[in-house]
């Protein structure tokens, strides 16, 4: 079984940043004894590392064995992407991110594959980094943050990046980036529950509205956390598509938003059996892939058990956990 949504930061990268972080505009700071975080030169300070994010590979593999996961497709934590860095440092930072993660995966090639990140403020450089990572590092796809310094992806000039993904025939995994808590989301875990899922919805809504999926019909996108809220608010998207002056509000999509749902792929992290069954019924089992969000508090600690609890048959579980990701990432 293949888990397409798992995060990791190689301990070797942390050590490299201790020695040479200034080159990338990234430093390791101690927030309290034995507790470390990254500080970016442009002012961003990340949350301290969760223990599982930087755990030794033996511990990660043991936890995978316990839950029946044969392979994790690892992506960098999107908070790390540092899109506020300047173009030279940002490009160098993504290169070392990709090289470090790929080197880790290559040492355990029977258990891990990787997704490559890129410096999205410069689409041409992000495209070249994706090509390098796929052709030279063995990356099987890309991971992109759902916004770049507060801008939706559909509002950015990223066609060169999308073109690279299509030409390389690799999917792009869209994952939220740590939002700034608002006064209404500072308590009750609202950031994790509401802001993250809404960020995915805003991202995909912007890509549909801007016509990106029309310009790139072969672009394969994977949405984290079951697509955010998109599958549940798609009716409102359609109503506003039909009832709005589309030109006035910038909608360039050729079809109603619901027409694109079945072209997207969705991980299974919903933590609710009925919601997961609804998603499968709405988009089709062949559009689902297992995701655990391994390393973070909202993770699904037993994704196969979640599929069984949702009433999927053995054949459906095989498709979600094996056939779909193998086809999508060309793992055969």
mmCIF file of C-alpha atoms in Angstrom:
data_model
loop_
_atom_site.group_PDB
_atom_site.id
_atom_site.type_symbol
_atom_site.label_atom_id
_atom_site.label_comp_id
_atom_site.label_asym_id
_atom_site.label_seq_id
_atom_site.Cartn_x
_atom_site.Cartn_y
_atom_site.Cartn_z
ATOM 1 C CA UNK A 1 0.000 0.000 0.000
ATOM 2 C CA UNK A 2 1.231 3.471 -0.941
ATOM 3 C CA UNK A 3 0.774 6.624 1.142
ATOM 4 C CA UNK A 4 1.005 9.707 -1.080
ATOM 5 C CA UNK A 5 0.747 12.315 1.701
ATOM 6 C CA UNK A 6 3.647 12.057 4.133
ATOM 7 C CA UNK A 7 6.198 14.638 5.223
ATOM 8 C CA UNK A 8 9.811 14.320 6.284
ATOM 9 C CA UNK A 9 12.818 16.513 6.947
ATOM 10 C CA UNK A 10 16.090 14.575 6.905
ATOM 11 C CA UNK A 11 18.148 15.206 10.046
ATOM 12 C CA UNK A 12 21.134 15.644 7.713
ATOM 13 C CA UNK A 13 19.471 18.760 6.290
ATOM 14 C CA UNK A 14 19.103 20.249 9.761
ATOM 15 C CA UNK A 15 22.816 19.705 10.344
ATOM 16 C CA UNK A 16 23.659 21.252 6.972
ATOM 17 C CA UNK A 17 21.667 24.341 7.883
ATOM 18 C CA UNK A 18 23.526 24.658 11.170
ATOM 19 C CA UNK A 19 26.755 24.858 9.172
ATOM 20 C CA UNK A 20 25.722 26.662 6.015
ATOM 21 C CA UNK A 21 22.235 28.077 6.504
ATOM 22 C CA UNK A 22 23.248 31.679 5.791
ATOM 23 C CA UNK A 23 23.783 30.716 2.162
ATOM 24 C CA UNK A 24 20.073 29.986 1.865
ATOM 25 C CA UNK A 25 18.764 32.659 4.210
ATOM 26 C CA UNK A 26 17.683 29.959 6.663
ATOM 27 C CA UNK A 27 18.973 29.400 10.193
ATOM 28 C CA UNK A 28 18.294 26.825 12.898
ATOM 29 C CA UNK A 29 17.292 28.378 16.205
ATOM 30 C CA UNK A 30 16.687 26.826 19.603
ATOM 31 C CA UNK A 31 13.280 27.940 20.848
ATOM 32 C CA UNK A 32 13.758 26.129 24.154
ATOM 33 C CA UNK A 33 16.179 23.452 25.352
ATOM 34 C CA UNK A 34 16.374 20.630 22.769
ATOM 35 C CA UNK A 35 13.566 22.235 20.733
ATOM 36 C CA UNK A 36 14.493 23.697 17.357
ATOM 37 C CA UNK A 37 12.856 25.648 14.555
ATOM 38 C CA UNK A 38 13.822 27.397 11.334
ATOM 39 C CA UNK A 39 14.139 31.157 10.997
ATOM 40 C CA UNK A 40 14.103 32.702 7.511
ATOM 41 C CA UNK A 41 16.067 35.849 6.739
ATOM 42 C CA UNK A 42 12.922 37.698 5.635
ATOM 43 C CA UNK A 43 11.386 37.310 9.103
ATOM 44 C CA UNK A 44 9.358 34.097 8.968
ATOM 45 C CA UNK A 45 9.853 31.807 11.962
ATOM 46 C CA UNK A 46 8.357 28.333 11.726
ATOM 47 C CA UNK A 47 6.829 26.241 14.441
ATOM 48 C CA UNK A 48 9.338 23.980 16.221
ATOM 49 C CA UNK A 49 9.923 20.652 14.507
ATOM 50 C CA UNK A 50 7.502 17.905 15.427
ATOM 51 C CA UNK A 51 9.419 14.839 16.573
ATOM 52 C CA UNK A 52 8.076 12.636 13.778
ATOM 53 C CA UNK A 53 9.084 15.139 11.114
ATOM 54 C CA UNK A 54 12.775 14.558 11.825
ATOM 55 C CA UNK A 55 12.663 11.039 13.278
ATOM 56 C CA UNK A 56 15.262 8.433 12.394
ATOM 57 C CA UNK A 57 14.344 6.328 9.351
ATOM 58 C CA UNK A 58 14.098 3.139 11.385
ATOM 59 C CA UNK A 59 11.288 4.624 13.467
ATOM 60 C CA UNK A 60 9.446 5.841 10.376
ATOM 61 C CA UNK A 61 9.704 2.451 8.679
ATOM 62 C CA UNK A 62 8.560 0.651 11.827
ATOM 63 C CA UNK A 63 5.428 2.812 12.018
ATOM 64 C CA UNK A 64 4.735 2.155 8.334
ATOM 65 C CA UNK A 65 5.053 -1.583 8.895
ATOM 66 C CA UNK A 66 2.620 -1.388 11.795
ATOM 67 C CA UNK A 67 -0.117 0.139 9.626
ATOM 68 C CA UNK A 68 0.515 -1.820 6.434
ATOM 69 C CA UNK A 69 2.085 0.998 4.399
ATOM 70 C CA UNK A 70 4.730 -0.319 2.019
ATOM 71 C CA UNK A 71 5.821 3.011 0.548
ATOM 72 C CA UNK A 72 5.528 6.668 1.472
ATOM 73 C CA UNK A 73 5.771 9.334 -1.197
ATOM 74 C CA UNK A 74 7.507 12.021 0.814
ATOM 75 C CA UNK A 75 7.064 15.737 0.376
ATOM 76 C CA UNK A 76 8.698 18.615 2.174
ATOM 77 C CA UNK A 77 6.684 20.481 4.770
ATOM 78 C CA UNK A 78 5.214 23.345 2.731
ATOM 79 C CA UNK A 79 5.886 25.827 5.538
ATOM 80 C CA UNK A 80 9.549 25.299 4.637
ATOM 81 C CA UNK A 81 9.161 26.550 1.089
ATOM 82 C CA UNK A 82 10.262 30.071 1.962
ATOM 83 C CA UNK A 83 8.684 31.897 -0.964
ATOM 84 C CA UNK A 84 9.506 35.187 0.737
ATOM 85 C CA UNK A 85 13.199 34.615 0.050
ATOM 86 C CA UNK A 86 14.794 36.436 -2.859
ATOM 87 C CA UNK A 87 15.033 34.607 -6.149
ATOM 88 C CA UNK A 88 18.660 33.460 -5.834
ATOM 89 C CA UNK A 89 18.406 32.241 -2.248
ATOM 90 C CA UNK A 90 14.954 30.799 -2.864
ATOM 91 C CA UNK A 91 16.133 28.805 -5.858
ATOM 92 C CA UNK A 92 19.166 27.504 -3.964
ATOM 93 C CA UNK A 93 16.982 26.634 -0.974
ATOM 94 C CA UNK A 94 14.643 24.455 -3.017
ATOM 95 C CA UNK A 95 17.607 22.716 -4.631
ATOM 96 C CA UNK A 96 19.014 21.698 -1.256
ATOM 97 C CA UNK A 97 15.543 20.702 -0.032
ATOM 98 C CA UNK A 98 15.098 18.406 -3.020
ATOM 99 C CA UNK A 99 18.610 16.987 -2.935
ATOM 100 C CA UNK A 100 18.402 16.230 0.785
ATOM 101 C CA UNK A 101 15.030 14.513 0.570
ATOM 102 C CA UNK A 102 16.044 12.552 -2.532
ATOM 103 C CA UNK A 103 19.293 11.401 -0.915
ATOM 104 C CA UNK A 104 17.330 10.127 2.064
ATOM 105 C CA UNK A 105 14.848 8.281 -0.154
ATOM 106 C CA UNK A 106 17.596 6.751 -2.263
ATOM 107 C CA UNK A 107 19.115 5.174 0.847
ATOM 108 C CA UNK A 108 15.762 3.477 1.468
ATOM 109 C CA UNK A 109 14.573 3.139 -2.114
ATOM 110 C CA UNK A 110 12.335 0.170 -1.370
ATOM 111 C CA UNK A 111 10.209 2.258 1.028
ATOM 112 C CA UNK A 112 10.265 5.899 -0.086
ATOM 113 C CA UNK A 113 9.771 8.082 -3.154
ATOM 114 C CA UNK A 114 9.822 11.886 -3.221
ATOM 115 C CA UNK A 115 7.967 14.902 -4.552
ATOM 116 C CA UNK A 116 9.988 17.958 -5.563
ATOM 117 C CA UNK A 117 9.324 21.548 -4.572
ATOM 118 C CA UNK A 118 10.255 24.694 -6.473
ATOM 119 C CA UNK A 119 10.546 28.445 -5.992
ATOM 120 C CA UNK A 120 7.109 29.415 -7.309
ATOM 121 C CA UNK A 121 7.602 33.221 -7.360
ATOM 122 C CA UNK A 122 9.726 32.516 -10.463
ATOM 123 C CA UNK A 123 7.828 30.029 -12.620
ATOM 124 C CA UNK A 124 10.729 29.477 -15.012
ATOM 125 C CA UNK A 125 13.095 28.549 -12.207
ATOM 126 C CA UNK A 126 10.470 26.365 -10.556
ATOM 127 C CA UNK A 127 9.978 24.571 -13.876
ATOM 128 C CA UNK A 128 13.716 23.985 -14.288
ATOM 129 C CA UNK A 129 13.969 22.707 -10.718
ATOM 130 C CA UNK A 130 11.126 20.268 -11.339
ATOM 131 C CA UNK A 131 12.816 18.987 -14.486
ATOM 132 C CA UNK A 132 16.110 18.567 -12.606
ATOM 133 C CA UNK A 133 14.453 16.771 -9.706
ATOM 134 C CA UNK A 134 12.539 14.369 -11.948
ATOM 135 C CA UNK A 135 15.339 13.586 -14.400
ATOM 136 C CA UNK A 136 18.332 13.704 -12.034
ATOM 137 C CA UNK A 137 17.008 12.983 -8.542
ATOM 138 C CA UNK A 138 14.256 10.502 -9.355
ATOM 139 C CA UNK A 139 11.344 12.587 -8.052
ATOM 140 C CA UNK A 140 7.980 11.109 -9.046
ATOM 141 C CA UNK A 141 6.007 14.337 -8.856
ATOM 142 C CA UNK A 142 5.841 17.836 -7.423
ATOM 143 C CA UNK A 143 4.530 19.421 -4.253
ATOM 144 C CA UNK A 144 3.286 23.006 -4.326
ATOM 145 C CA UNK A 145 2.013 25.233 -1.548
ATOM 146 C CA UNK A 146 -1.573 26.342 -2.090
ATOM 147 C CA UNK A 147 -0.620 30.003 -1.873
ATOM 148 C CA UNK A 148 2.523 32.017 -2.424
ATOM 149 C CA UNK A 149 2.864 34.734 0.184
ATOM 150 C CA UNK A 150 -0.906 35.105 0.313
ATOM 151 C CA UNK A 151 -1.549 34.906 -3.440
ATOM 152 C CA UNK A 152 -3.726 32.143 -4.902
ATOM 153 C CA UNK A 153 -1.933 29.992 -7.472
ATOM 154 C CA UNK A 154 -4.539 30.791 -10.110
ATOM 155 C CA UNK A 155 -3.654 34.475 -9.833
ATOM 156 C CA UNK A 156 0.056 33.908 -10.476
ATOM 157 C CA UNK A 157 1.849 33.549 -13.814
ATOM 158 C CA UNK A 158 2.696 29.864 -13.404
ATOM 159 C CA UNK A 159 2.003 28.518 -16.897
ATOM 160 C CA UNK A 160 5.661 27.633 -17.424
ATOM 161 C CA UNK A 161 5.573 25.515 -14.262
ATOM 162 C CA UNK A 162 2.327 23.777 -15.221
ATOM 163 C CA UNK A 163 3.776 23.134 -18.678
ATOM 164 C CA UNK A 164 6.789 21.411 -17.131
ATOM 165 C CA UNK A 165 4.573 19.165 -15.012
ATOM 166 C CA UNK A 166 2.549 18.166 -18.075
ATOM 167 C CA UNK A 167 5.587 17.566 -20.274
ATOM 168 C CA UNK A 168 7.301 15.516 -17.563
ATOM 169 C CA UNK A 169 4.010 13.639 -17.006
ATOM 170 C CA UNK A 170 4.171 14.074 -13.228
ATOM 171 C CA UNK A 171 1.358 15.076 -10.861
ATOM 172 C CA UNK A 172 1.426 18.127 -8.609
ATOM 173 C CA UNK A 173 0.353 17.636 -4.995
ATOM 174 C CA UNK A 174 -1.307 20.794 -3.650
ATOM 175 C CA UNK A 175 -0.831 21.244 0.082
ATOM 176 C CA UNK A 176 -1.811 24.151 2.356
ATOM 177 C CA UNK A 177 0.860 26.323 3.876
ATOM 178 C CA UNK A 178 0.722 27.529 7.482
ATOM 179 C CA UNK A 179 -1.796 30.392 7.524
ATOM 180 C CA UNK A 180 -1.516 33.310 9.906
ATOM 181 C CA UNK A 181 -4.155 32.778 12.611
ATOM 182 C CA UNK A 182 -6.844 35.423 12.678
ATOM 183 C CA UNK A 183 -8.491 36.556 15.925
ATOM 184 C CA UNK A 184 -11.316 34.104 15.210
ATOM 185 C CA UNK A 185 -9.035 31.106 14.602
ATOM 186 C CA UNK A 186 -6.482 31.396 17.390
ATOM 187 C CA UNK A 187 -8.336 28.948 19.643
ATOM 188 C CA UNK A 188 -10.083 25.603 19.361
ATOM 189 C CA UNK A 189 -7.715 24.268 16.646
ATOM 190 C CA UNK A 190 -9.546 26.398 14.080
ATOM 191 C CA UNK A 191 -6.348 27.000 12.111
ATOM 192 C CA UNK A 192 -5.842 23.288 11.475
ATOM 193 C CA UNK A 193 -9.520 22.480 10.976
ATOM 194 C CA UNK A 194 -10.778 25.489 9.029
ATOM 195 C CA UNK A 195 -7.912 27.545 7.622
ATOM 196 C CA UNK A 196 -5.955 24.660 6.119
ATOM 197 C CA UNK A 197 -8.945 23.149 4.353
ATOM 198 C CA UNK A 198 -10.146 26.543 3.183
ATOM 199 C CA UNK A 199 -6.701 27.311 1.764
ATOM 200 C CA UNK A 200 -6.948 24.263 -0.493
ATOM 201 C CA UNK A 201 -10.427 25.307 -1.620
ATOM 202 C CA UNK A 202 -9.259 28.842 -2.412
ATOM 203 C CA UNK A 203 -6.335 27.461 -4.384
ATOM 204 C CA UNK A 204 -8.377 25.089 -6.526
ATOM 205 C CA UNK A 205 -11.179 27.594 -6.970
ATOM 206 C CA UNK A 206 -8.640 30.067 -8.326
ATOM 207 C CA UNK A 207 -7.114 27.496 -10.698
ATOM 208 C CA UNK A 208 -10.538 26.595 -12.065
ATOM 209 C CA UNK A 209 -11.693 30.204 -12.262
ATOM 210 C CA UNK A 210 -8.520 31.375 -13.998
ATOM 211 C CA UNK A 211 -8.883 28.707 -16.672
ATOM 212 C CA UNK A 212 -5.706 26.836 -15.729
ATOM 213 C CA UNK A 213 -7.425 23.457 -16.012
ATOM 214 C CA UNK A 214 -8.739 24.435 -19.443
ATOM 215 C CA UNK A 215 -5.320 25.514 -20.693
ATOM 216 C CA UNK A 216 -3.719 22.362 -19.289
ATOM 217 C CA UNK A 217 -6.203 19.510 -19.727
ATOM 218 C CA UNK A 218 -3.508 16.903 -19.023
ATOM 219 C CA UNK A 219 -2.372 18.524 -15.764
ATOM 220 C CA UNK A 220 -2.749 16.060 -12.881
ATOM 221 C CA UNK A 221 -3.459 17.684 -9.500
ATOM 222 C CA UNK A 222 -3.757 15.901 -6.156
ATOM 223 C CA UNK A 223 -5.648 17.728 -3.421
ATOM 224 C CA UNK A 224 -4.708 17.199 0.203
ATOM 225 C CA UNK A 225 -7.188 16.579 3.020
ATOM 226 C CA UNK A 226 -9.853 15.189 0.732
ATOM 227 C CA UNK A 227 -9.955 18.352 -1.361
ATOM 228 C CA UNK A 228 -10.471 20.731 1.537
ATOM 229 C CA UNK A 229 -14.062 21.924 1.437
ATOM 230 C CA UNK A 230 -14.285 21.868 -2.363
ATOM 231 C CA UNK A 231 -16.451 18.734 -2.775
ATOM 232 C CA UNK A 232 -18.945 20.107 -0.246
ATOM 233 C CA UNK A 233 -19.282 23.647 -1.585
ATOM 234 C CA UNK A 234 -19.107 22.793 -5.280
ATOM 235 C CA UNK A 235 -22.805 23.605 -5.662
ATOM 236 C CA UNK A 236 -22.162 27.171 -4.519
ATOM 237 C CA UNK A 237 -19.293 27.425 -7.005
ATOM 238 C CA UNK A 238 -21.663 26.320 -9.769
ATOM 239 C CA UNK A 239 -24.436 28.709 -8.748
ATOM 240 C CA UNK A 240 -22.082 31.676 -8.760
ATOM 241 C CA UNK A 241 -20.643 30.556 -12.105
ATOM 242 C CA UNK A 242 -24.146 30.545 -13.587
ATOM 243 C CA UNK A 243 -25.487 33.699 -11.940
ATOM 244 C CA UNK A 244 -22.470 36.012 -12.039
ATOM 245 C CA UNK A 245 -21.142 38.370 -14.643
ATOM 246 C CA UNK A 246 -18.167 36.086 -15.183
ATOM 247 C CA UNK A 247 -16.082 38.579 -17.115
ATOM 248 C CA UNK A 248 -16.575 41.205 -14.418
ATOM 249 C CA UNK A 249 -15.275 38.942 -11.644
ATOM 250 C CA UNK A 250 -12.483 37.380 -13.689
ATOM 251 C CA UNK A 251 -13.860 33.880 -14.283
ATOM 252 C CA UNK A 252 -12.229 32.400 -17.388
ATOM 253 C CA UNK A 253 -13.327 28.782 -16.884
ATOM 254 C CA UNK A 254 -14.990 27.175 -19.892
ATOM 255 C CA UNK A 255 -17.317 25.021 -17.788
ATOM 256 C CA UNK A 256 -19.077 25.041 -14.443
ATOM 257 C CA UNK A 257 -16.666 24.183 -11.593
ATOM 258 C CA UNK A 258 -18.306 20.817 -10.914
ATOM 259 C CA UNK A 259 -17.201 19.671 -14.372
ATOM 260 C CA UNK A 260 -13.614 19.643 -13.126
ATOM 261 C CA UNK A 261 -14.127 17.605 -9.936
ATOM 262 C CA UNK A 262 -13.653 14.289 -11.710
ATOM 263 C CA UNK A 263 -10.363 15.440 -13.241
ATOM 264 C CA UNK A 264 -8.738 15.986 -9.854
ATOM 265 C CA UNK A 265 -7.307 13.462 -7.401
ATOM 266 C CA UNK A 266 -7.979 13.471 -3.655
ATOM 267 C CA UNK A 267 -6.253 11.967 -0.656
ATOM 268 C CA UNK A 268 -8.311 10.178 1.979
ATOM 269 C CA UNK A 269 -7.572 12.230 5.108
ATOM 270 C CA UNK A 270 -11.070 13.159 6.201
ATOM 271 C CA UNK A 271 -11.326 11.364 9.572
ATOM 272 C CA UNK A 272 -14.966 10.581 8.890
ATOM 273 C CA UNK A 273 -16.309 7.457 7.210
ATOM 274 C CA UNK A 274 -19.445 9.094 5.816
ATOM 275 C CA UNK A 275 -17.497 12.012 4.380
ATOM 276 C CA UNK A 276 -15.077 9.630 2.705
ATOM 277 C CA UNK A 277 -17.918 7.611 1.191
ATOM 278 C CA UNK A 278 -19.523 10.802 -0.093
ATOM 279 C CA UNK A 279 -16.241 11.860 -1.709
ATOM 280 C CA UNK A 280 -15.876 8.474 -3.402
ATOM 281 C CA UNK A 281 -19.427 8.683 -4.691
ATOM 282 C CA UNK A 282 -18.922 12.230 -5.945
ATOM 283 C CA UNK A 283 -15.618 11.803 -7.807
ATOM 284 C CA UNK A 284 -15.171 8.030 -8.145
ATOM 285 C CA UNK A 285 -12.952 5.541 -6.318
ATOM 286 C CA UNK A 286 -10.345 5.786 -9.073
ATOM 287 C CA UNK A 287 -9.722 9.413 -8.080
ATOM 288 C CA UNK A 288 -8.800 8.590 -4.477
ATOM 289 C CA UNK A 289 -5.332 7.890 -3.088
ATOM 290 C CA UNK A 290 -4.277 7.027 0.440
ATOM 291 C CA UNK A 291 -2.889 9.891 2.489
ATOM 292 C CA UNK A 292 -1.875 9.871 6.145
ATOM 293 C CA UNK A 293 -0.272 13.320 6.699
ATOM 294 C CA UNK A 294 2.416 11.412 8.566
ATOM 295 C CA UNK A 295 4.427 13.667 10.928
ATOM 296 C CA UNK A 296 1.679 16.066 12.001
ATOM 297 C CA UNK A 297 -0.993 16.092 14.736
ATOM 298 C CA UNK A 298 -4.012 15.746 12.367
ATOM 299 C CA UNK A 299 -2.497 12.630 10.769
ATOM 300 C CA UNK A 300 -4.532 9.510 10.072
ATOM 301 C CA UNK A 301 -2.585 6.978 12.126
ATOM 302 C CA UNK A 302 -4.176 3.988 10.369
ATOM 303 C CA UNK A 303 -5.407 4.965 6.893
ATOM 304 C CA UNK A 304 -6.236 1.400 5.891
ATOM 305 C CA UNK A 305 -8.495 1.066 8.929
ATOM 306 C CA UNK A 306 -10.187 4.303 7.848
ATOM 307 C CA UNK A 307 -10.916 2.811 4.438
ATOM 308 C CA UNK A 308 -12.344 -0.326 5.995
ATOM 309 C CA UNK A 309 -14.478 1.745 8.379
ATOM 310 C CA UNK A 310 -15.901 3.587 5.374
ATOM 311 C CA UNK A 311 -17.072 0.276 3.948
ATOM 312 C CA UNK A 312 -14.769 0.044 0.951
ATOM 313 C CA UNK A 313 -14.412 -3.449 -0.488
ATOM 314 C CA UNK A 314 -11.066 -5.236 -0.651
ATOM 315 C CA UNK A 315 -10.898 -4.447 -4.369
ATOM 316 C CA UNK A 316 -11.659 -0.761 -3.774
ATOM 317 C CA UNK A 317 -8.976 -0.584 -1.077
ATOM 318 C CA UNK A 318 -6.495 -2.173 -3.476
ATOM 319 C CA UNK A 319 -7.355 0.436 -6.102
ATOM 320 C CA UNK A 320 -7.081 3.359 -3.676
ATOM 321 C CA UNK A 321 -3.907 2.090 -2.042
ATOM 322 C CA UNK A 322 -2.091 0.498 -4.975
ATOM 323 C CA UNK A 323 -3.506 0.809 -8.481
ATOM 324 C CA UNK A 324 -4.374 4.508 -8.394
ATOM 325 C CA UNK A 325 -1.051 5.824 -7.031
ATOM 326 C CA UNK A 326 0.970 3.445 -9.215
ATOM 327 C CA UNK A 327 -0.799 4.737 -12.300
ATOM 328 C CA UNK A 328 -0.614 8.369 -11.219
ATOM 329 C CA UNK A 329 3.069 8.326 -10.277
ATOM 330 C CA UNK A 330 4.079 5.731 -12.885
ATOM 331 C CA UNK A 331 5.559 3.466 -10.233
ATOM 332 C CA UNK A 332 5.256 0.194 -12.166
#
